[in-house]
CSV table of N, CA and C and ligand atoms in Angstrom, one decimal:
chain,number,residue,atom,x,y,z
A,65,MET,N,87.5,98.4,127.8
A,65,MET,CA,87.1,99.4,126.8
A,65,MET,C,87.8,99.2,125.4
A,66,LYS,N,87.0,98.9,124.4
A,66,LYS,CA,87.5,98.5,123.1
A,66,LYS,C,86.9,99.4,122.1
A,67,ILE,N,87.8,100.2,121.4
A,67,ILE,CA,87.4,101.1,120.3
A,67,ILE,C,87.9,100.6,119.0
A,68,LEU,N,87.0,100.7,118.0
A,68,LEU,CA,87.4,100.3,116.6
A,68,LEU,C,87.5,101.6,115.7
A,69,VAL,N,88.6,101.9,115.1
A,69,VAL,CA,88.7,103.0,114.2
A,69,VAL,C,88.6,102.5,112.8
A,70,ILE,N,87.6,103.0,112.1
A,70,ILE,CA,87.4,102.6,110.7
A,70,ILE,C,87.6,103.8,109.7
A,71,ASN,N,88.4,103.5,108.7
A,71,ASN,CA,88.7,104.6,107.7
A,71,ASN,C,88.3,104.0,106.3
A,72,GLY,N,87.7,104.9,105.6
A,72,GLY,CA,87.2,104.6,104.2
A,72,GLY,C,88.2,104.8,103.1
A,73,PRO,N,87.6,104.9,101.9
A,73,PRO,CA,88.5,104.9,100.7
A,73,PRO,C,89.5,106.0,100.6
A,74,ASN,N,90.7,105.7,100.2
A,74,ASN,CA,91.8,106.6,99.9
A,74,ASN,C,92.5,107.2,101.2
A,75,ILE,N,92.0,106.8,102.3
A,75,ILE,CA,92.7,107.3,103.6
A,75,ILE,C,94.1,106.7,103.6
A,76,ASN,N,94.3,105.5,103.0
A,76,ASN,CA,95.6,104.9,103.0
A,76,ASN,C,96.6,105.7,102.1
A,77,MET,N,96.0,106.7,101.3
A,77,MET,CA,96.9,107.5,100.4
A,77,MET,C,97.3,108.8,101.1
A,78,LEU,N,96.9,109.0,102.3
A,78,LEU,CA,97.2,110.3,103.0
A,78,LEU,C,98.7,110.5,103.1
A,79,GLY,N,99.1,111.8,102.9
A,79,GLY,CA,100.5,112.1,102.9
A,79,GLY,C,101.2,111.8,101.6
A,80,ILE,N,100.6,111.1,100.8
A,80,ILE,CA,101.2,110.8,99.5
A,80,ILE,C,100.9,111.8,98.4
A,81,ARG,N,99.6,112.2,98.4
A,81,ARG,CA,99.1,113.3,97.5
A,81,ARG,C,98.3,114.3,98.2
A,82,GLU,N,98.1,115.5,97.6
A,82,GLU,CA,97.2,116.6,98.1
A,82,GLU,C,97.6,116.9,99.6
A,83,PRO,N,98.9,117.2,99.9
A,83,PRO,CA,99.2,117.6,101.3
A,83,PRO,C,98.6,118.9,101.7
A,84,GLU,N,98.2,119.7,100.7
A,84,GLU,CA,97.6,121.1,101.1
A,84,GLU,C,96.2,120.9,101.7
A,85,ILE,N,95.6,119.8,101.4
A,85,ILE,CA,94.2,119.6,102.0
A,85,ILE,C,94.4,118.7,103.3
A,86,TYR,N,95.1,117.6,103.1
A,86,TYR,CA,95.1,116.6,104.2
A,86,TYR,C,96.3,116.5,105.0
A,87,GLY,N,97.3,117.4,104.7
A,87,GLY,CA,98.6,117.4,105.4
A,87,GLY,C,99.6,116.4,104.9
A,88,LYS,N,100.8,116.3,105.5
A,88,LYS,CA,101.9,115.5,105.0
A,88,LYS,C,101.9,114.2,105.7
A,89,ALA,N,101.2,114.0,106.8
A,89,ALA,CA,101.3,112.8,107.6
A,89,ALA,C,100.6,111.7,106.9
A,90,THR,N,101.1,110.5,107.2
A,90,THR,CA,100.5,109.3,106.5
A,90,THR,C,99.5,108.5,107.3
A,91,TYR,N,98.9,107.5,106.7
A,91,TYR,CA,98.0,106.7,107.5
A,91,TYR,C,98.7,106.0,108.6
A,92,GLY,N,99.9,105.6,108.3
A,92,GLY,CA,100.8,104.9,109.3
A,92,GLY,C,101.0,105.8,110.5
A,93,ASP,N,101.2,107.1,110.2
A,93,ASP,CA,101.4,108.1,111.3
A,93,ASP,C,100.1,108.2,112.2
A,94,LEU,N,99.0,108.2,111.5
A,94,LEU,CA,97.7,108.2,112.2
A,94,LEU,C,97.6,107.1,113.2
A,95,LEU,N,98.0,105.9,112.8
A,95,LEU,CA,97.9,104.7,113.7
A,95,LEU,C,98.8,104.8,114.9
A,96,VAL,N,100.0,105.4,114.6
A,96,VAL,CA,100.9,105.6,115.7
A,96,VAL,C,100.4,106.6,116.8
A,97,LEU,N,99.8,107.7,116.2
A,97,LEU,CA,99.2,108.7,117.1
A,97,LEU,C,98.1,108.1,118.0
A,98,LEU,N,97.2,107.3,117.3
A,98,LEU,CA,96.0,106.8,118.0
A,98,LEU,C,96.4,105.6,119.0
A,99,GLU,N,97.4,104.9,118.6
A,99,GLU,CA,97.9,103.8,119.6
A,99,GLU,C,98.4,104.5,120.9
A,100,ALA,N,99.1,105.6,120.7
A,100,ALA,CA,99.7,106.4,121.8
A,100,ALA,C,98.5,107.0,122.7
A,101,ALA,N,97.6,107.6,122.0
A,101,ALA,CA,96.4,108.2,122.7
A,101,ALA,C,95.6,107.2,123.4
A,102,ALA,N,95.5,106.0,122.8
A,102,ALA,CA,94.7,104.9,123.5
A,102,ALA,C,95.5,104.4,124.7
A,103,GLY,N,96.8,104.3,124.6
A,103,GLY,CA,97.6,103.9,125.7
A,103,GLY,C,97.5,104.8,126.9
A,104,GLN,N,97.5,106.1,126.6
A,104,GLN,CA,97.4,107.1,127.7
A,104,GLN,C,96.0,107.1,128.4
A,105,ARG,N,95.0,106.6,127.6
A,105,ARG,CA,93.7,106.6,128.2
A,105,ARG,C,93.3,105.2,128.7
A,106,ASN,N,94.2,104.3,128.6
A,106,ASN,CA,94.0,102.9,129.0
A,106,ASN,C,92.9,102.2,128.3
A,107,VAL,N,92.8,102.4,127.0
A,107,VAL,CA,91.8,101.7,126.2
A,107,VAL,C,92.5,100.9,125.1
A,108,GLU,N,91.7,99.9,124.6
A,108,GLU,CA,92.2,99.1,123.5
A,108,GLU,C,91.7,99.7,122.2
A,109,VAL,N,92.6,99.7,121.2
A,109,VAL,CA,92.1,100.3,119.9
A,109,VAL,C,92.6,99.4,118.8
A,110,ASP,N,91.6,99.2,117.9
A,110,ASP,CA,91.9,98.4,116.7
A,110,ASP,C,91.6,99.3,115.4
A,111,PHE,N,92.3,99.0,114.3
A,111,PHE,CA,92.2,99.8,113.1
A,111,PHE,C,91.7,99.0,111.9
A,112,PHE,N,91.0,99.6,111.1
A,112,PHE,CA,90.5,99.0,109.8
A,112,PHE,C,90.4,100.1,108.8
A,113,GLN,N,90.9,99.8,107.6
A,113,GLN,CA,90.8,100.7,106.4
A,113,GLN,C,90.4,99.9,105.2
A,114,SER,N,89.4,100.4,104.5
A,114,SER,CA,89.1,99.7,103.2
A,114,SER,C,88.6,100.7,102.2
A,115,ASN,N,88.8,100.3,100.9
A,115,ASN,CA,88.3,101.2,99.8
A,115,ASN,C,86.9,100.7,99.3
A,116,HIS,N,86.4,99.7,100.0
A,116,HIS,CA,85.1,99.0,99.5
A,116,HIS,C,84.0,99.2,100.5
A,117,GLU,N,82.9,99.6,100.0
A,117,GLU,CA,81.7,99.9,100.8
A,117,GLU,C,81.2,98.7,101.6
A,118,GLY,N,81.0,97.6,100.9
A,118,GLY,CA,80.5,96.4,101.6
A,118,GLY,C,81.4,95.9,102.7
A,119,THR,N,82.7,96.0,102.4
A,119,THR,CA,83.7,95.6,103.4
A,119,THR,C,83.6,96.4,104.6
A,120,LEU,N,83.4,97.7,104.5
A,120,LEU,CA,83.2,98.6,105.6
A,120,LEU,C,81.9,98.2,106.4
A,121,VAL,N,80.9,97.9,105.7
A,121,VAL,CA,79.6,97.4,106.4
A,121,VAL,C,80.0,96.1,107.2
A,122,ASP,N,80.7,95.2,106.6
A,122,ASP,CA,81.1,94.0,107.3
A,122,ASP,C,81.8,94.3,108.6
A,123,GLU,N,82.7,95.3,108.5
A,123,GLU,CA,83.6,95.6,109.6
A,123,GLU,C,82.7,96.2,110.8
A,124,ILE,N,81.7,97.1,110.4
A,124,ILE,CA,80.8,97.7,111.4
A,124,ILE,C,80.1,96.5,112.1
A,125,GLN,N,79.6,95.6,111.3
A,125,GLN,CA,78.9,94.4,111.9
A,125,GLN,C,79.8,93.6,112.8
A,126,ARG,N,81.1,93.4,112.4
A,126,ARG,CA,82.0,92.7,113.2
A,126,ARG,C,82.2,93.4,114.6
A,127,ALA,N,82.2,94.7,114.6
A,127,ALA,CA,82.3,95.5,115.8
A,127,ALA,C,81.2,95.0,116.8
A,128,TYR,N,80.0,94.8,116.3
A,128,TYR,CA,78.9,94.3,117.1
A,128,TYR,C,79.2,92.9,117.7
A,129,PHE,N,79.5,92.0,116.8
A,129,PHE,CA,79.7,90.6,117.2
A,129,PHE,C,80.9,90.4,118.1
A,130,ASP,N,81.9,91.3,117.9
A,130,ASP,CA,83.2,91.2,118.7
A,130,ASP,C,83.2,92.1,119.9
A,131,GLY,N,82.0,92.7,120.2
A,131,GLY,CA,81.8,93.4,121.5
A,131,GLY,C,82.6,94.7,121.6
A,132,TYR,N,82.7,95.5,120.6
A,132,TYR,CA,83.4,96.8,120.7
A,132,TYR,C,82.5,97.8,121.4
A,133,ASP,N,83.1,98.7,122.2
A,133,ASP,CA,82.3,99.7,123.0
A,133,ASP,C,82.0,101.0,122.2
A,134,GLY,N,82.9,101.2,121.2
A,134,GLY,CA,82.7,102.5,120.5
A,134,GLY,C,83.4,102.3,119.1
A,135,ILE,N,82.9,103.1,118.2
A,135,ILE,CA,83.5,103.2,116.8
A,135,ILE,C,83.8,104.6,116.5
A,136,ILE,N,85.0,104.8,115.9
A,136,ILE,CA,85.4,106.1,115.3
A,136,ILE,C,85.4,105.8,113.8
A,137,ILE,N,84.6,106.6,113.0
A,137,ILE,CA,84.6,106.3,111.6
A,137,ILE,C,84.8,107.6,110.8
A,138,ASN,N,85.8,107.4,109.8
A,138,ASN,CA,85.9,108.4,108.8
A,138,ASN,C,85.5,107.7,107.5
A,139,PRO,N,84.3,107.8,107.1
A,139,PRO,CA,83.8,107.1,105.9
A,139,PRO,C,84.4,107.6,104.6
A,140,ALA,N,85.1,108.7,104.7
A,140,ALA,CA,85.7,109.4,103.5
A,140,ALA,C,84.6,109.7,102.5
A,141,ALA,N,84.8,109.4,101.2
A,141,ALA,CA,83.8,109.8,100.2
A,141,ALA,C,82.5,109.1,100.4
A,142,TYR,N,82.5,107.9,101.0
A,142,TYR,CA,81.2,107.2,101.3
A,142,TYR,C,80.3,108.0,102.3
A,143,THR,N,80.9,108.9,103.0
A,143,THR,CA,80.1,109.8,103.9
A,143,THR,C,79.0,110.4,103.1
A,144,HIS,N,79.3,110.8,101.9
A,144,HIS,CA,78.4,111.6,101.1
A,144,HIS,C,77.4,110.8,100.2
A,145,THR,N,77.6,109.5,100.2
A,145,THR,CA,76.8,108.7,99.3
A,145,THR,C,76.1,107.5,100.0
A,146,SER,N,76.6,107.0,101.1
A,146,SER,CA,76.3,105.7,101.5
A,146,SER,C,75.2,105.5,102.6
A,147,ILE,N,74.0,105.1,102.1
A,147,ILE,CA,72.9,104.8,103.0
A,147,ILE,C,73.2,103.4,103.7
A,148,ALA,N,74.0,102.6,103.0
A,148,ALA,CA,74.4,101.3,103.6
A,148,ALA,C,75.2,101.5,104.9
A,149,LEU,N,76.1,102.4,104.9
A,149,LEU,CA,76.9,102.7,106.1
A,149,LEU,C,76.1,103.3,107.2
A,150,PHE,N,75.2,104.2,106.8
A,150,PHE,CA,74.2,104.7,107.8
A,150,PHE,C,73.4,103.6,108.4
A,151,ASP,N,72.9,102.7,107.6
A,151,ASP,CA,72.1,101.6,108.1
A,151,ASP,C,72.9,100.7,109.0
A,152,ALA,N,74.2,100.5,108.6
A,152,ALA,CA,75.1,99.6,109.4
A,152,ALA,C,75.3,100.2,110.8
A,153,VAL,N,75.6,101.5,110.9
A,153,VAL,CA,75.9,102.1,112.2
A,153,VAL,C,74.7,102.1,113.0
A,154,LYS,N,73.5,102.4,112.4
A,154,LYS,CA,72.2,102.3,113.1
A,154,LYS,C,72.0,100.9,113.7
A,155,SER,N,72.2,99.9,112.8
A,155,SER,CA,71.9,98.5,113.1
A,155,SER,C,72.7,98.0,114.3
A,156,VAL,N,73.9,98.4,114.4
A,156,VAL,CA,74.8,97.8,115.5
A,156,VAL,C,74.5,98.5,116.9
A,157,GLY,N,74.0,99.7,116.8
A,157,GLY,CA,73.7,100.5,118.1
A,157,GLY,C,74.9,100.7,118.9
A,158,ILE,N,76.1,100.8,118.4
A,158,ILE,CA,77.4,101.1,119.1
A,158,ILE,C,77.6,102.6,119.0
A,159,PRO,N,77.9,103.3,120.1
A,159,PRO,CA,78.2,104.7,120.0
A,159,PRO,C,79.3,104.9,119.0
A,160,THR,N,79.0,105.8,118.1
A,160,THR,CA,79.9,106.0,116.9
A,160,THR,C,80.1,107.5,116.7
A,161,VAL,N,81.4,107.9,116.5
A,161,VAL,CA,81.7,109.3,116.2
A,161,VAL,C,82.2,109.4,114.8
A,162,GLU,N,81.7,110.3,114.0
A,162,GLU,CA,82.1,110.6,112.6
A,162,GLU,C,83.3,111.6,112.7
A,163,VAL,N,84.4,111.3,111.9
A,163,VAL,CA,85.5,112.2,111.9
A,163,VAL,C,85.8,112.5,110.4
A,164,HIS,N,86.2,113.8,110.2
A,164,HIS,CA,86.8,114.2,108.9
A,164,HIS,C,88.0,115.1,109.2
A,165,ILE,N,89.1,114.7,108.5
A,165,ILE,CA,90.3,115.5,108.7
A,165,ILE,C,90.2,116.9,108.2
A,166,SER,N,89.5,117.1,107.1
A,166,SER,CA,89.3,118.5,106.6
A,166,SER,C,87.9,119.0,107.1
A,167,ASP,N,87.7,120.3,107.0
A,167,ASP,CA,86.4,120.8,107.3
A,167,ASP,C,85.5,120.8,106.0
A,168,VAL,N,84.7,119.7,106.0
A,168,VAL,CA,83.9,119.5,104.8
A,168,VAL,C,82.9,120.6,104.5
A,169,THR,N,82.5,121.3,105.6
A,169,THR,CA,81.5,122.4,105.4
A,169,THR,C,82.0,123.5,104.5
A,170,THR,N,83.3,123.7,104.4
A,170,THR,CA,83.9,124.8,103.6
A,170,THR,C,84.4,124.3,102.2
A,171,ARG,N,84.0,123.0,101.9
A,171,ARG,CA,84.5,122.5,100.6
A,171,ARG,C,83.4,122.4,99.6
A,172,GLU,N,83.5,121.5,98.6
A,172,GLU,CA,82.6,121.4,97.5
A,172,GLU,C,81.1,121.1,98.0
A,173,GLU,N,80.2,121.5,97.2
A,173,GLU,CA,78.8,121.2,97.5
A,173,GLU,C,78.5,119.7,97.8
A,174,PHE,N,79.1,118.9,97.0
A,174,PHE,CA,78.8,117.4,97.1
A,174,PHE,C,79.3,116.9,98.4
A,175,ARG,N,80.1,117.6,99.2
A,175,ARG,CA,80.6,117.1,100.5
A,175,ARG,C,79.7,117.6,101.6
A,176,GLN,N,78.6,118.4,101.3
A,176,GLN,CA,77.8,118.9,102.3
A,176,GLN,C,76.8,117.9,102.9
A,177,VAL,N,76.6,116.8,102.2
A,177,VAL,CA,75.7,115.8,102.8
A,177,VAL,C,76.5,114.8,103.5
A,178,SER,N,76.0,114.4,104.7
A,178,SER,CA,76.6,113.2,105.4
A,178,SER,C,75.4,112.3,105.7
A,179,TYR,N,75.4,111.1,105.1
A,179,TYR,CA,74.3,110.2,105.5
A,179,TYR,C,74.6,109.6,106.8
A,180,VAL,N,75.9,109.3,107.2
A,180,VAL,CA,76.2,108.6,108.4
A,180,VAL,C,76.0,109.4,109.6
A,181,ARG,N,76.0,110.7,109.5
A,181,ARG,CA,76.0,111.7,110.6
A,181,ARG,C,74.8,111.4,111.6
A,182,GLU,N,73.7,111.2,111.0
A,182,GLU,CA,72.5,111.1,111.9
A,182,GLU,C,72.5,109.8,112.8
A,183,ALA,N,73.4,108.9,112.4
A,183,ALA,CA,73.5,107.6,113.2
A,183,ALA,C,74.6,107.8,114.3
A,184,CYS,N,75.3,108.9,114.3
A,184,CYS,CA,76.4,109.1,115.1
A,184,CYS,C,76.1,110.0,116.4
A,185,ILE,N,76.9,109.8,117.4
A,185,ILE,CA,76.6,110.6,118.6
A,185,ILE,C,77.3,111.9,118.5
A,186,GLY,N,78.2,112.1,117.6
A,186,GLY,CA,78.9,113.3,117.4
A,186,GLY,C,79.8,113.3,116.1
A,187,THR,N,80.2,114.5,115.7
A,187,THR,CA,81.0,114.7,114.5
A,187,THR,C,82.2,115.6,114.9
A,188,VAL,N,83.4,115.2,114.4
A,188,VAL,CA,84.6,116.1,114.6
A,188,VAL,C,85.1,116.3,113.2
A,189,MET,N,85.3,117.6,112.8
A,189,MET,CA,85.9,117.8,111.5
A,189,MET,C,86.8,119.0,111.5
A,190,GLY,N,87.8,119.0,110.5
A,190,GLY,CA,88.7,120.2,110.3
A,190,GLY,C,89.8,120.3,111.3
A,191,LYS,N,90.0,119.2,112.1
A,191,LYS,CA,91.1,119.2,113.1
A,191,LYS,C,92.2,118.3,112.8
A,192,GLY,N,92.3,117.9,111.5
A,192,GLY,CA,93.4,117.0,111.2
A,192,GLY,C,93.3,115.7,111.9
A,193,PHE,N,94.5,115.0,112.2
A,193,PHE,CA,94.5,113.8,112.9
A,193,PHE,C,94.0,113.9,114.4
A,194,ASP,N,94.2,115.1,114.9
A,194,ASP,CA,93.8,115.4,116.3
A,194,ASP,C,92.3,115.1,116.5
A,195,GLY,N,91.5,115.3,115.4
A,195,GLY,CA,90.1,115.0,115.4
A,195,GLY,C,89.8,113.6,115.9
A,196,TYR,N,90.6,112.6,115.5
A,196,TYR,CA,90.4,111.3,115.9
A,196,TYR,C,90.6,111.1,117.4
A,197,VAL,N,91.5,111.8,118.0
A,197,VAL,CA,91.8,111.8,119.4
A,197,VAL,C,90.6,112.4,120.1
A,198,GLU,N,90.1,113.5,119.6
A,198,GLU,CA,88.9,114.2,120.2
A,198,GLU,C,87.7,113.2,120.1
A,199,ALA,N,87.6,112.5,119.0
A,199,ALA,CA,86.5,111.5,118.9
A,199,ALA,C,86.6,110.4,120.0
A,200,MET,N,87.9,110.0,120.2
A,200,MET,CA,88.1,109.0,121.3
A,200,MET,C,87.6,109.5,122.6
A,201,ASP,N,88.0,110.8,122.9
A,201,ASP,CA,87.5,111.4,124.2
A,201,ASP,C,86.0,111.6,124.3
A,202,LEU,N,85.4,111.9,123.1
A,202,LEU,CA,83.9,112.0,123.1
A,202,LEU,C,83.3,110.6,123.5
A,203,LEU,N,83.9,109.5,122.9
A,203,LEU,CA,83.4,108.2,123.2
A,203,LEU,C,83.6,107.9,124.7
A,204,LEU,N,84.8,108.2,125.2
A,204,LEU,CA,85.1,107.8,126.6
A,204,LEU,C,84.3,108.7,127.5
A,205,GLY,N,84.0,109.9,127.2
A,205,GLY,CA,83.1,110.8,128.0
A,205,GLY,C,81.8,110.2,128.2
A,206,GLY,N,81.3,109.5,127.2
A,206,GLY,CA,80.0,108.8,127.3
A,206,GLY,C,80.0,107.5,128.0
A,207,MET,N,81.2,106.9,128.2
A,207,MET,CA,81.3,105.6,128.7
A,207,MET,C,81.7,105.6,130.2
A,208,ARG,N,82.5,106.6,130.6
A,208,ARG,CA,83.1,106.6,131.9
A,208,ARG,C,82.3,107.4,132.9
B,168,LIG,O1,88.2,115.2,105.4
B,168,LIG,C1,88.1,114.0,105.4
B,168,LIG,O2,88.5,113.3,106.3
B,168,LIG,C2,87.3,113.3,104.3
B,168,LIG,O3,86.5,112.3,104.8
B,168,LIG,C3,88.4,112.7,103.4
B,168,LIG,C4,87.9,112.1,102.1
B,168,LIG,C5,86.9,113.0,101.4
B,168,LIG,O4,86.3,112.3,100.3
B,168,LIG,C6,85.8,113.5,102.3
B,168,LIG,O5,85.0,114.4,101.6
B,168,LIG,C7,86.4,114.2,103.5
B,168,LIG,C8,89.1,111.8,101.2
B,168,LIG,C9,90.1,110.8,101.8
B,168,LIG,C10,91.5,110.9,101.3
B,168,LIG,O6,91.6,111.2,99.9
B,168,LIG,C11,92.8,111.5,99.4
B,168,LIG,C12,92.8,112.3,98.2
B,168,LIG,C13,94.0,112.7,97.7
B,168,LIG,C14,95.2,112.3,98.3
B,168,LIG,C15,95.2,111.6,99.4
B,168,LIG,C16,94.0,111.2,100.0
């Protein structure tokens, strides 16, 4: 069981600025949490973060060619703009869960659209880093 966790633009800045929205924990802390969660569940997990839309598309395609069983994706701001990421998730046909650290439904109007959502088997939002673990369990629930 191989899961790929993909994070979009500025997620590498977590914990550095705006702790009132995203908390004080860093991207490195997220990886430690997910490594531990994956170990407890006996699954392999790999991580990827990019600030570039096309690079994120490339990574989704790599997930297909490298035989990943599931994808957890926080497309960050590209959630609200990117048809390319929607098409990429659709094209690979790998079960994918969308995650947002914050509850985007209570934030600005421009965050109310998610292009990628329709291509995903589920969405977890507003649960901080724990949302990624919940996404892992959603994927495993569908696989086991
Ligand atoms: O809540 C989420 O996980 C988001 O995907 C985070 C994105 C935002 O654009 C989405 O609307 C919701 C932002 C990623 C992190 O951005 C930072 C901004 C300031 C300081 C640190 C990180």
